[in-house]
PDB file of C-alpha atoms in Angstrom:
ATOM      1  CA  MET M  19      82.333 -11.204 -29.233  1.00  0.00           C
ATOM      2  CA  THR M  20      78.720 -10.994 -29.782  1.00  0.00           C
ATOM      3  CA  THR M  21      76.338 -10.548 -26.982  1.00  0.00           C
ATOM      4  CA  THR M  22      72.797 -11.699 -27.057  1.00  0.00           C
ATOM      5  CA  ASP M  23      70.150  -9.423 -25.663  1.00  0.00           C
ATOM      6  CA  THR M  24      67.926 -11.021 -23.160  1.00  0.00           C
ATOM      7  CA  PRO M  25      64.373 -10.261 -24.116  1.00  0.00           C
ATOM      8  CA  THR M  26      62.533  -8.450 -21.418  1.00  0.00           C
ATOM      9  CA  THR M  27      58.911  -8.996 -20.933  1.00  0.00           C
ATOM     10  CA  ASP M  28      56.913  -6.096 -19.686  1.00  0.00           C
ATOM     11  CA  THR M  29      54.354  -6.990 -17.143  1.00  0.00           C
ATOM     12  CA  PRO M  30      51.124  -5.251 -18.107  1.00  0.00           C
ATOM     13  CA  ALA M  31      49.698  -2.966 -15.442  1.00  0.00           C
ATOM     14  CA  LYS M  32      46.562  -4.165 -13.875  1.00  0.00           C
ATOM     15  CA  THR M  33      43.666  -2.173 -15.107  1.00  0.00           C
ATOM     16  CA  THR M  34      40.285  -2.110 -13.344  1.00  0.00           C
ATOM     17  CA  SER M  35      37.625  -2.938 -15.801  1.00  0.00           C
ATOM     18  CA  PRO M  36      34.773  -0.532 -15.738  1.00  0.00           C
ATOM     19  CA  LYS M  37      31.572  -1.679 -14.063  1.00  0.00           C
ATOM     20  CA  SER M  38      28.807  -2.841 -16.217  1.00  0.00           C
ATOM     21  CA  THR M  39      25.687  -0.833 -16.687  1.00  0.00           C
ATOM     22  CA  ARG M  40      23.658  -3.202 -14.512  1.00  0.00           C
ATOM     23  CA  ALA M  41      26.265  -2.945 -11.675  1.00  0.00           C
ATOM     24  CA  LEU M  42      26.233   0.834 -11.855  1.00  0.00           C
ATOM     25  CA  ALA M  43      22.421   0.806 -11.780  1.00  0.00           C
ATOM     26  CA  ARG M  44      22.507  -1.484  -8.689  1.00  0.00           C
ATOM     27  CA  ASP M  45      25.012   0.812  -6.967  1.00  0.00           C
ATOM     28  CA  ARG M  46      22.824   3.830  -7.682  1.00  0.00           C
ATOM     29  CA  ARG M  47      19.722   2.098  -6.344  1.00  0.00           C
ATOM     30  CA  ARG M  48      21.539   0.944  -3.251  1.00  0.00           C
ATOM     31  CA  GLN M  49      22.794   4.492  -2.552  1.00  0.00           C
ATOM     32  CA  SER M  50      19.344   5.901  -3.221  1.00  0.00           C
ATOM     33  CA  VAL M  51      17.673   3.443  -0.778  1.00  0.00           C
ATOM     34  CA  ALA M  52      20.405   4.260   1.869  1.00  0.00           C
ATOM     35  CA  ARG M  53      19.904   7.993   1.386  1.00  0.00           C
ATOM     36  CA  PHE M  54      16.142   7.538   1.653  1.00  0.00           C
ATOM     37  CA  TRP M  55      16.387   5.562   4.853  1.00  0.00           C
ATOM     38  CA  ARG M  56      18.746   8.121   6.454  1.00  0.00           C
ATOM     39  CA  GLN M  57      16.306  10.900   5.726  1.00  0.00           C
ATOM     40  CA  TYR M  58      13.249   8.820   6.796  1.00  0.00           C
ATOM     41  CA  ARG M  59      14.859   8.020  10.181  1.00  0.00           C
ATOM     42  CA  THR M  60      14.656  11.745  11.027  1.00  0.00           C
ATOM     43  CA  HIS M  61      10.857  11.614  11.027  1.00  0.00           C
ATOM     44  CA  ARG M  62       9.826  10.422  14.475  1.00  0.00           C
ATOM     45  CA  ALA M  63       6.193  10.065  13.477  1.00  0.00           C
ATOM     46  CA  GLY M  64       7.142   8.041  10.463  1.00  0.00           C
ATOM     47  CA  LEU M  65       9.253   5.686  12.580  1.00  0.00           C
ATOM     48  CA  PHE M  66       6.391   5.171  14.946  1.00  0.00           C
ATOM     49  CA  GLY M  67       4.035   4.338  12.102  1.00  0.00           C
ATOM     50  CA  LEU M  68       6.554   2.011  10.554  1.00  0.00           C
ATOM     51  CA  ALA M  69       7.075   0.174  13.868  1.00  0.00           C
ATOM     52  CA  SER M  70       3.392  -0.183  14.442  1.00  0.00           C
ATOM     53  CA  LEU M  71       2.841  -1.487  10.921  1.00  0.00           C
ATOM     54  CA  ALA M  72       5.751  -4.029  11.364  1.00  0.00           C
ATOM     55  CA  LEU M  73       4.080  -5.220  14.625  1.00  0.00           C
ATOM     56  CA  PHE M  74       0.674  -5.698  12.924  1.00  0.00           C
ATOM     57  CA  VAL M  75       2.133  -7.469   9.910  1.00  0.00           C
ATOM     58  CA  LEU M  76       4.205  -9.816  12.186  1.00  0.00           C
ATOM     59  CA  LEU M  77       1.061 -10.679  14.159  1.00  0.00           C
ATOM     60  CA  ALA M  78      -0.825 -11.317  10.957  1.00  0.00           C
ATOM     61  CA  LEU M  79       1.837 -13.612   9.547  1.00  0.00           C
ATOM     62  CA  LEU M  80       2.260 -15.562  12.796  1.00  0.00           C
ATOM     63  CA  ALA M  81      -1.399 -15.822  13.634  1.00  0.00           C
ATOM     64  CA  PRO M  82      -1.600 -19.574  12.816  1.00  0.00           C
ATOM     65  CA  LEU M  83       1.291 -20.191  15.199  1.00  0.00           C
ATOM     66  CA  LEU M  84       0.229 -17.765  17.930  1.00  0.00           C
ATOM     67  CA  VAL M  85      -3.542 -18.598  18.241  1.00  0.00           C
ATOM     68  CA  GLY M  86      -4.208 -21.298  15.661  1.00  0.00           C
ATOM     69  CA  ALA M  87      -7.056 -21.581  13.227  1.00  0.00           C
ATOM     70  CA  ASP M  88      -9.396 -23.154  15.784  1.00  0.00           C
ATOM     71  CA  VAL M  89      -9.901 -19.823  17.395  1.00  0.00           C
ATOM     72  CA  GLN M  90     -12.423 -18.948  14.697  1.00  0.00           C
ATOM     73  CA  SER M  91     -14.451 -22.117  15.268  1.00  0.00           C
ATOM     74  CA  VAL M  92     -17.823 -21.618  16.891  1.00  0.00           C
ATOM     75  CA  THR M  93     -18.119 -25.294  18.008  1.00  0.00           C
ATOM     76  CA  LYS M  94     -14.749 -25.238  19.761  1.00  0.00           C
ATOM     77  CA  ALA M  95     -15.189 -21.944  21.703  1.00  0.00           C
ATOM     78  CA  PRO M  96     -13.349 -22.354  25.020  1.00  0.00           C
ATOM     79  CA  GLY M  97     -15.284 -19.848  27.101  1.00  0.00           C
ATOM     80  CA  ARG M  98     -18.779 -18.571  27.944  1.00  0.00           C
ATOM     81  CA  PRO M  99     -20.529 -16.050  25.698  1.00  0.00           C
ATOM     82  CA  LEU M 100     -19.650 -12.410  26.413  1.00  0.00           C
ATOM     83  CA  GLU M 101     -17.363 -13.273  29.269  1.00  0.00           C
ATOM     84  CA  ALA M 102     -15.554 -10.228  30.738  1.00  0.00           C
ATOM     85  CA  PRO M 103     -11.790  -9.930  30.459  1.00  0.00           C
ATOM     86  CA  GLY M 104      -9.912 -11.985  33.018  1.00  0.00           C
ATOM     87  CA  GLY M 105      -6.881 -14.165  33.437  1.00  0.00           C
ATOM     88  CA  GLU M 106      -7.800 -16.834  30.923  1.00  0.00           C
ATOM     89  CA  PHE M 107      -9.247 -14.388  28.409  1.00  0.00           C
ATOM     90  CA  PRO M 108      -7.360 -11.049  28.569  1.00  0.00           C
ATOM     91  CA  LEU M 109      -9.792  -9.333  26.187  1.00  0.00           C
ATOM     92  CA  GLY M 110     -12.960 -11.359  27.068  1.00  0.00           C
ATOM     93  CA  THR M 111     -14.938 -13.479  24.718  1.00  0.00           C
ATOM     94  CA  ASP M 112     -17.453 -12.811  21.890  1.00  0.00           C
ATOM     95  CA  LYS M 113     -21.090 -13.821  21.613  1.00  0.00           C
ATOM     96  CA  TYR M 114     -20.026 -17.456  20.868  1.00  0.00           C
ATOM     97  CA  GLY M 115     -17.414 -17.730  23.654  1.00  0.00           C
ATOM     98  CA  ARG M 116     -14.434 -17.327  21.387  1.00  0.00           C
ATOM     99  CA  THR M 117     -11.434 -15.435  22.802  1.00  0.00           C
ATOM    100  CA  MET M 118     -11.391 -11.856  21.530  1.00  0.00           C
ATOM    101  CA  LEU M 119      -7.582 -11.637  21.654  1.00  0.00           C
ATOM    102  CA  GLY M 120      -7.239 -14.563  19.198  1.00  0.00           C
ATOM    103  CA  LEU M 121      -9.924 -13.203  16.946  1.00  0.00           C
ATOM    104  CA  LEU M 122      -8.229  -9.776  16.930  1.00  0.00           C
ATOM    105  CA  ILE M 123      -4.930 -11.364  15.919  1.00  0.00           C
ATOM    106  CA  TRP M 124      -6.520 -13.519  13.246  1.00  0.00           C
ATOM    107  CA  GLY M 125      -8.568 -10.642  11.954  1.00  0.00           C
ATOM    108  CA  ALA M 126      -5.435  -8.666  11.142  1.00  0.00           C
ATOM    109  CA  ARG M 127      -4.650 -11.170   8.284  1.00  0.00           C
ATOM    110  CA  PHE M 128      -7.930 -10.388   6.449  1.00  0.00           C
ATOM    111  CA  SER M 129      -7.971  -6.655   7.058  1.00  0.00           C
ATOM    112  CA  LEU M 130      -4.314  -6.117   6.029  1.00  0.00           C
ATOM    113  CA  THR M 131      -4.621  -8.418   2.992  1.00  0.00           C
ATOM    114  CA  VAL M 132      -7.644  -6.488   1.719  1.00  0.00           C
ATOM    115  CA  GLY M 133      -5.966  -3.201   2.460  1.00  0.00           C
ATOM    116  CA  PHE M 134      -2.777  -4.081   0.525  1.00  0.00           C
ATOM    117  CA  LEU M 135      -4.488  -5.750  -2.497  1.00  0.00           C
ATOM    118  CA  ALA M 136      -7.195  -3.131  -2.832  1.00  0.00           C
ATOM    119  CA  ALA M 137      -4.617  -0.360  -2.673  1.00  0.00           C
ATOM    120  CA  ALA M 138      -2.449  -2.158  -5.287  1.00  0.00           C
ATOM    121  CA  LEU M 139      -5.451  -2.442  -7.597  1.00  0.00           C
ATOM    122  CA  SER M 140      -6.450   1.252  -7.056  1.00  0.00           C
ATOM    123  CA  VAL M 141      -2.922   2.602  -7.515  1.00  0.00           C
ATOM    124  CA  ALA M 142      -2.330   0.426 -10.555  1.00  0.00           C
ATOM    125  CA  ILE M 143      -5.525   1.700 -12.272  1.00  0.00           C
ATOM    126  CA  GLY M 144      -4.785   5.315 -11.284  1.00  0.00           C
ATOM    127  CA  THR M 145      -1.127   5.204 -12.427  1.00  0.00           C
ATOM    128  CA  LEU M 146      -2.064   3.671 -15.791  1.00  0.00           C
ATOM    129  CA  ILE M 147      -4.789   6.217 -16.448  1.00  0.00           C
ATOM    130  CA  GLY M 148      -2.679   9.164 -15.176  1.00  0.00           C
ATOM    131  CA  ILE M 149       0.328   8.337 -17.259  1.00  0.00           C
ATOM    132  CA  THR M 150      -1.622   7.635 -20.476  1.00  0.00           C
ATOM    133  CA  ALA M 151      -3.729  10.717 -20.058  1.00  0.00           C
ATOM    134  CA  GLY M 152      -0.756  12.941 -19.493  1.00  0.00           C
ATOM    135  CA  HIS M 153       1.223  11.418 -22.361  1.00  0.00           C
ATOM    136  CA  TYR M 154      -1.334  11.270 -25.237  1.00  0.00           C
ATOM    137  CA  LYS M 155      -3.303  14.373 -24.300  1.00  0.00           C
ATOM    138  CA  GLY M 156      -5.959  15.409 -26.929  1.00  0.00           C
ATOM    139  CA  TRP M 157      -9.450  13.910 -27.064  1.00  0.00           C
ATOM    140  CA  TYR M 158      -8.269  10.795 -25.101  1.00  0.00           C
ATOM    141  CA  ALA M 159      -7.080  12.851 -22.153  1.00  0.00           C
ATOM    142  CA  THR M 160     -10.240  14.882 -22.203  1.00  0.00           C
ATOM    143  CA  VAL M 161     -12.616  11.842 -22.150  1.00  0.00           C
ATOM    144  CA  ILE M 162     -10.648   9.908 -19.549  1.00  0.00           C
ATOM    145  CA  MET M 163     -10.289  12.905 -17.232  1.00  0.00           C
ATOM    146  CA  ARG M 164     -14.035  13.634 -17.377  1.00  0.00           C
ATOM    147  CA  VAL M 165     -14.667  10.091 -16.383  1.00  0.00           C
ATOM    148  CA  THR M 166     -12.184  10.568 -13.525  1.00  0.00           C
ATOM    149  CA  ASP M 167     -13.912  13.747 -12.452  1.00  0.00           C
ATOM    150  CA  TRP M 168     -17.240  11.863 -12.392  1.00  0.00           C
ATOM    151  CA  PHE M 169     -15.771   9.221 -10.020  1.00  0.00           C
ATOM    152  CA  LEU M 170     -14.256  11.965  -7.909  1.00  0.00           C
ATOM    153  CA  VAL M 171     -17.606  13.723  -7.265  1.00  0.00           C
ATOM    154  CA  MET M 172     -19.412  10.457  -6.545  1.00  0.00           C
ATOM    155  CA  PRO M 173     -19.239   9.234  -2.916  1.00  0.00           C
ATOM    156  CA  THR M 174     -16.601   6.448  -2.827  1.00  0.00           C
ATOM    157  CA  LEU M 175     -18.413   4.555  -0.098  1.00  0.00           C
ATOM    158  CA  VAL M 176     -21.728   4.574  -1.851  1.00  0.00           C
ATOM    159  CA  LEU M 177     -20.135   3.131  -5.040  1.00  0.00           C
ATOM    160  CA  ALA M 178     -18.333   0.490  -3.018  1.00  0.00           C
ATOM    161  CA  ILE M 179     -21.593  -0.449  -1.221  1.00  0.00           C
ATOM    162  CA  ALA M 180     -23.363  -0.675  -4.586  1.00  0.00           C
ATOM    163  CA  LEU M 181     -20.736  -3.056  -6.034  1.00  0.00           C
ATOM    164  CA  ALA M 182     -20.494  -5.098  -2.917  1.00  0.00           C
ATOM    165  CA  SER M 183     -24.258  -5.550  -2.858  1.00  0.00           C
ATOM    166  CA  VAL M 184     -24.665  -6.794  -6.397  1.00  0.00           C
ATOM    167  CA  LEU M 185     -21.683  -9.124  -6.356  1.00  0.00           C
ATOM    168  CA  SER M 186     -21.088 -12.227  -4.333  1.00  0.00           C
ATOM    169  CA  ARG M 187     -19.846 -11.658  -0.766  1.00  0.00           C
ATOM    170  CA  SER M 188     -16.213 -12.651  -0.816  1.00  0.00           C
ATOM    171  CA  ILE M 189     -12.738 -11.124  -0.230  1.00  0.00           C
ATOM    172  CA  TRP M 190     -12.341 -10.513  -3.984  1.00  0.00           C
ATOM    173  CA  THR M 191     -15.552  -8.594  -4.109  1.00  0.00           C
ATOM    174  CA  ILE M 192     -14.410  -6.301  -1.324  1.00  0.00           C
ATOM    175  CA  ILE M 193     -11.028  -5.767  -3.035  1.00  0.00           C
ATOM    176  CA  LEU M 194     -12.723  -5.054  -6.378  1.00  0.00           C
ATOM    177  CA  ALA M 195     -15.233  -2.715  -4.809  1.00  0.00           C
ATOM    178  CA  ILE M 196     -12.509  -0.677  -3.075  1.00  0.00           C
ATOM    179  CA  GLY M 197      -9.998  -0.777  -5.925  1.00  0.00           C
ATOM    180  CA  VAL M 198     -12.294   0.432  -8.694  1.00  0.00           C
ATOM    181  CA  THR M 199     -13.753   3.266  -6.633  1.00  0.00           C
ATOM    182  CA  THR M 200     -10.556   4.851  -5.123  1.00  0.00           C
ATOM    183  CA  TRP M 201      -8.298   5.331  -8.103  1.00  0.00           C
ATOM    184  CA  PRO M 202      -9.304   8.891  -9.338  1.00  0.00           C
ATOM    185  CA  THR M 203      -7.127  10.736  -6.807  1.00  0.00           C
ATOM    186  CA  THR M 204      -4.085   8.772  -7.847  1.00  0.00           C
ATOM    187  CA  ALA M 205      -4.954   9.337 -11.575  1.00  0.00           C
ATOM    188  CA  ARG M 206      -5.014  13.095 -11.223  1.00  0.00           C
ATOM    189  CA  LEU M 207      -1.858  13.310  -9.225  1.00  0.00           C
ATOM    190  CA  VAL M 208       0.099  11.044 -11.654  1.00  0.00           C
ATOM    191  CA  ARG M 209      -1.255  12.969 -14.693  1.00  0.00           C
ATOM    192  CA  ALA M 210      -0.042  16.280 -13.189  1.00  0.00           C
ATOM    193  CA  GLN M 211       3.416  14.740 -12.526  1.00  0.00           C
ATOM    194  CA  THR M 212       3.495  13.227 -16.072  1.00  0.00           C
ATOM    195  CA  LEU M 213       2.808  16.563 -17.667  1.00  0.00           C
ATOM    196  CA  ALA M 214       5.622  18.076 -15.628  1.00  0.00           C
ATOM    197  CA  VAL M 215       8.101  15.267 -16.622  1.00  0.00           C
ATOM    198  CA  GLU M 216       7.232  15.408 -20.316  1.00  0.00           C
ATOM    199  CA  SER M 217       7.986  19.125 -20.459  1.00  0.00           C
ATOM    200  CA  ARG M 218      11.631  18.497 -19.688  1.00  0.00           C
ATOM    201  CA  PRO M 219      14.264  18.639 -22.450  1.00  0.00           C
ATOM    202  CA  TYR M 220      15.468  14.991 -22.168  1.00  0.00           C
ATOM    203  CA  ILE M 221      11.994  13.829 -23.234  1.00  0.00           C
ATOM    204  CA  GLU M 222      12.287  15.817 -26.428  1.00  0.00           C
ATOM    205  CA  ARG M 223      15.726  14.266 -26.987  1.00  0.00           C
ATOM    206  CA  ALA M 224      14.301  10.811 -26.480  1.00  0.00           C
ATOM    207  CA  LYS M 225      11.608  11.421 -29.008  1.00  0.00           C
ATOM    208  CA  ALA M 226      14.078  12.877 -31.472  1.00  0.00           C
ATOM    209  CA  LEU M 227      16.226   9.724 -31.148  1.00  0.00           C
ATOM    210  CA  GLY M 228      13.220   7.601 -32.109  1.00  0.00           C
ATOM    211  CA  GLY M 229      11.732   6.678 -28.726  1.00  0.00           C
ATOM    212  CA  GLY M 230       8.196   5.483 -29.075  1.00  0.00           C
ATOM    213  CA  HIS M 231       5.218   6.047 -26.817  1.00  0.00           C
ATOM    214  CA  THR M 232       5.805   2.946 -24.821  1.00  0.00           C
ATOM    215  CA  HIS M 233       9.492   3.664 -24.348  1.00  0.00           C
ATOM    216  CA  ILE M 234       8.834   7.207 -23.144  1.00  0.00           C
ATOM    217  CA  MET M 235       6.160   6.186 -20.717  1.00  0.00           C
ATOM    218  CA  THR M 236       8.019   3.118 -19.239  1.00  0.00           C
ATOM    219  CA  ARG M 237      11.584   4.206 -19.318  1.00  0.00           C
ATOM    220  CA  HIS M 238      11.293   7.983 -18.630  1.00  0.00           C
ATOM    221  CA  VAL M 239       7.914   8.927 -17.143  1.00  0.00           C
ATOM    222  CA  LEU M 240       7.195   5.912 -14.911  1.00  0.00           C
ATOM    223  CA  PRO M 241      10.483   6.045 -12.948  1.00  0.00           C
ATOM    224  CA  ASN M 242       9.910   9.747 -12.317  1.00  0.00           C
ATOM    225  CA  VAL M 243       6.383   9.296 -11.001  1.00  0.00           C
ATOM    226  CA  MET M 244       7.120   6.205  -8.929  1.00  0.00           C
ATOM    227  CA  PRO M 245       8.058   8.286  -5.719  1.00  0.00           C
ATOM    228  CA  LEU M 246       4.717  10.005  -5.876  1.00  0.00           C
ATOM    229  CA  VAL M 247       2.976   6.650  -6.450  1.00  0.00           C
ATOM    230  CA  LEU M 248       4.772   5.148  -3.395  1.00  0.00           C
ATOM    231  CA  ALA M 249       3.682   7.918  -1.164  1.00  0.00           C
ATOM    232  CA  GLN M 250       0.082   7.739  -2.458  1.00  0.00           C
ATOM    233  CA  THR M 251       0.005   3.963  -1.943  1.00  0.00           C
ATOM    234  CA  THR M 252       0.507   4.275   1.809  1.00  0.00           C
ATOM    235  CA  LEU M 253      -2.358   6.693   2.027  1.00  0.00           C
ATOM    236  CA  VAL M 254      -4.619   4.543  -0.099  1.00  0.00           C
ATOM    237  CA  ILE M 255      -3.964   1.456   2.057  1.00  0.00           C
ATOM    238  CA  SER M 256      -5.184   3.394   5.035  1.00  0.00           C
ATOM    239  CA  SER M 257      -8.329   4.342   3.210  1.00  0.00           C
ATOM    240  CA  ALA M 258      -8.856   0.770   2.062  1.00  0.00           C
ATOM    241  CA  VAL M 259      -8.634  -0.705   5.595  1.00  0.00           C
ATOM    242  CA  LEU M 260     -11.215   1.839   6.841  1.00  0.00           C
ATOM    243  CA  THR M 261     -13.509   1.123   3.877  1.00  0.00           C
ATOM    244  CA  GLU M 262     -13.265  -2.690   4.365  1.00  0.00           C
ATOM    245  CA  ALA M 263     -14.128  -2.205   8.033  1.00  0.00           C
ATOM    246  CA  THR M 264     -17.142  -0.063   7.095  1.00  0.00           C
ATOM    247  CA  LEU M 265     -18.382  -2.580   4.530  1.00  0.00           C
ATOM    248  CA  ALA M 266     -17.992  -5.455   6.943  1.00  0.00           C
ATOM    249  CA  PHE M 267     -19.818  -3.453   9.685  1.00  0.00           C
ATOM    250  CA  LEU M 268     -22.707  -2.873   7.261  1.00  0.00           C
ATOM    251  CA  GLY M 269     -22.964  -6.588   6.656  1.00  0.00           C
ATOM    252  CA  LEU M 270     -21.380  -6.598   3.085  1.00  0.00           C
ATOM    253  CA  GLY M 271     -18.186  -8.351   4.059  1.00  0.00           C
ATOM    254  CA  ASP M 272     -17.251 -12.010   3.635  1.00  0.00           C
ATOM    255  CA  PRO M 273     -19.087 -13.952   6.369  1.00  0.00           C
ATOM    256  CA  THR M 274     -16.731 -16.857   6.258  1.00  0.00           C
ATOM    257  CA  VAL M 275     -13.633 -14.989   7.460  1.00  0.00           C
ATOM    258  CA  THR M 276     -12.717 -13.010  10.571  1.00  0.00           C
ATOM    259  CA  SER M 277     -12.093  -9.321  10.174  1.00  0.00           C
ATOM    260  CA  TRP M 278     -12.007  -6.293  12.519  1.00  0.00           C
ATOM    261  CA  GLY M 279     -15.039  -4.832  10.791  1.00  0.00           C
ATOM    262  CA  GLY M 280     -16.840  -8.180  11.049  1.00  0.00           C
ATOM    263  CA  LEU M 281     -16.185  -8.297  14.868  1.00  0.00           C
ATOM    264  CA  LEU M 282     -17.858  -4.851  15.178  1.00  0.00           C
ATOM    265  CA  GLN M 283     -20.802  -6.154  13.057  1.00  0.00           C
ATOM    266  CA  ASP M 284     -21.133  -9.240  15.376  1.00  0.00           C
ATOM    267  CA  ALA M 285     -21.187  -6.952  18.408  1.00  0.00           C
ATOM    268  CA  ARG M 286     -24.004  -4.958  16.885  1.00  0.00           C
ATOM    269  CA  ASP M 287     -26.032  -7.933  15.860  1.00  0.00           C
ATOM    270  CA  ALA M 288     -25.632  -9.459  19.349  1.00  0.00           C
ATOM    271  CA  GLY M 289     -26.713  -6.253  21.008  1.00  0.00           C
ATOM    272  CA  ALA M 290     -23.389  -6.173  22.868  1.00  0.00           C
ATOM    273  CA  THR M 291     -22.321  -2.651  21.992  1.00  0.00           C
ATOM    274  CA  THR M 292     -22.173  -1.927  25.721  1.00  0.00           C
ATOM    275  CA  LYS M 293     -19.599  -4.582  26.242  1.00  0.00           C
ATOM    276  CA  TRP M 294     -16.449  -2.509  25.768  1.00  0.00           C
ATOM    277  CA  TRP M 295     -14.106  -5.513  25.239  1.00  0.00           C
ATOM    278  CA  TYR M 296     -16.265  -6.471  22.191  1.00  0.00           C
ATOM    279  CA  VAL M 297     -16.081  -3.077  20.490  1.00  0.00           C
ATOM    280  CA  VAL M 298     -13.037  -1.152  21.695  1.00  0.00           C
ATOM    281  CA  PRO M 299     -10.137  -3.521  20.667  1.00  0.00           C
ATOM    282  CA  PRO M 300     -11.213  -3.905  16.951  1.00  0.00           C
ATOM    283  CA  GLY M 301     -11.938  -0.133  16.772  1.00  0.00           C
ATOM    284  CA  ILE M 302      -8.459   0.693  18.238  1.00  0.00           C
ATOM    285  CA  ALA M 303      -6.803  -1.813  15.907  1.00  0.00           C
ATOM    286  CA  ILE M 304      -8.472  -0.245  12.802  1.00  0.00           C
ATOM    287  CA  ALA M 305      -7.590   3.301  14.024  1.00  0.00           C
ATOM    288  CA  LEU M 306      -3.946   2.329  14.742  1.00  0.00           C
ATOM    289  CA  VAL M 307      -3.452   0.718  11.378  1.00  0.00           C
ATOM    290  CA  ALA M 308      -4.966   3.663   9.529  1.00  0.00           C
ATOM    291  CA  LEU M 309      -2.966   6.105  11.573  1.00  0.00           C
ATOM    292  CA  SER M 310       0.227   4.124  11.018  1.00  0.00           C
ATOM    293  CA  PHE M 311      -0.098   4.097   7.249  1.00  0.00           C
ATOM    294  CA  THR M 312      -0.972   7.838   7.222  1.00  0.00           C
ATOM    295  CA  LEU M 313       2.147   8.629   9.323  1.00  0.00           C
ATOM    296  CA  CYS M 314       4.320   6.503   6.942  1.00  0.00           C
ATOM    297  CA  GLY M 315       2.798   8.165   3.933  1.00  0.00           C
ATOM    298  CA  ARG M 316       3.396  11.675   5.284  1.00  0.00           C
ATOM    299  CA  ALA M 317       6.992  10.800   6.149  1.00  0.00           C
ATOM    300  CA  VAL M 318       7.664   9.252   2.696  1.00  0.00           C
ATOM    301  CA  GLU M 319       6.087  12.334   0.996  1.00  0.00           C
ATOM    302  CA  SER M 320       8.271  14.637   3.092  1.00  0.00           C
ATOM    303  CA  VAL M 321      11.429  12.725   2.191  1.00  0.00           C
ATOM    304  CA  LEU M 322      10.612  12.657  -1.528  1.00  0.00           C
ATOM    305  CA  ASN M 323       9.455  16.256  -1.583  1.00  0.00           C
ATOM    306  CA  PRO M 324      11.234  18.277   1.148  1.00  0.00           C
ATOM    307  CA  ARG M 325       9.504  21.447  -0.033  1.00  0.00           C
ATOM    308  CA  LEU M 326       6.316  20.301   1.617  1.00  0.00           C
ATOM    309  CA  GLY M 327       7.782  20.903   4.984  1.00  0.00           C
ATOM    310  CA  VAL M 328       5.889  18.145   6.751  1.00  0.00           C
ATOM    311  CA  SER M 329       6.420  18.330  10.483  1.00  0.00           C
ATOM    312  CA  ARG M 330       8.615  15.692  11.956  1.00  0.00           C
TER     313      ARG M 330
END
C-alpha cells in the first residue's frame, strides 16, 4: 500500500522591509525638531520672545480684516486731527485724523515684511561668501575677506542712507539698502564655521571618494553651518527692523505705505512730538519686535551651542 505525502507549504515569515533613505531622513529631522523644541521650551525669555513675535505676525496677517485698508486713507479719516485717546479712538488720531491703533496694526505688515526680506537677503549673501571663502581659501579668500573687512568698518547706517538716497523710494530699495550693508558679520561667522567643518576627517574622505567642490559645500558644509545661520538670522531681522524705522524716520522710506518709522516721521513733521500717543506706541512696537527677535536669537543660539551658557 502506497501512501502519498501531502505537500506542505511553508508560510513565509513576515519580514519588515527596511525604511527607505528618505523615510529615515524624515524621521531624523522630526526627532531633531522635537529635541530642539524640548530644549527651547526651557528658555523662558525665548518663549516670551516667540509669543510676542507670533502676536505681531498674527496682527500683521489679519490687518485687512481687523482694521481694513481704508484706515490709511487721508480722505476717509474718521476723527479730528491729533485727537487724544478716548473711547472711540483708544490710541488717539494722527495729524490727518486717522486712528493710531489701526495705523499701528497696519504698519506691522510693512515693518515685518522689510525685516524678514532684508534679513533673508543679508544672510544669503553672507552665507554664500562665508562658505566659498572658507572652502576655496587662497587668493580668493584673501580678496573677499578684505572686502568684507571694509564693509565691517564702514558705518552700516551711513551706507544704507547713501543707497536709499540715490535709488527710488520704495520697499525694494529699503530691502536692498539693508541687505547689502549688513551681511559682513554673517560672512565672517560662516567662514569660521566652514573652516572648522572642513578640517574634519569625513570631508577628506568625501574628497577622496571624488566629491567635487559643489558637493562638499552643499552636502557637507552647508548643513553643518545652518544652525549658526538660523541663529544669526533672528538677530539680523531685529537689526533690519530698527534700520528700516531709522530710514523711514529720516524721510528715506516709501511714502506710499504705512510703517512704524513713517509714523514717527509724520509726528516730527507735524510738530506733534509732545503728543505721546503719536510717538510712544510706534516706538514701543519697534522696541518690542527688536527685543523679541533678540530673545529668540539668544535662545536658539543657546540650544544649538549649549557651551555658550546663555541665561534662561
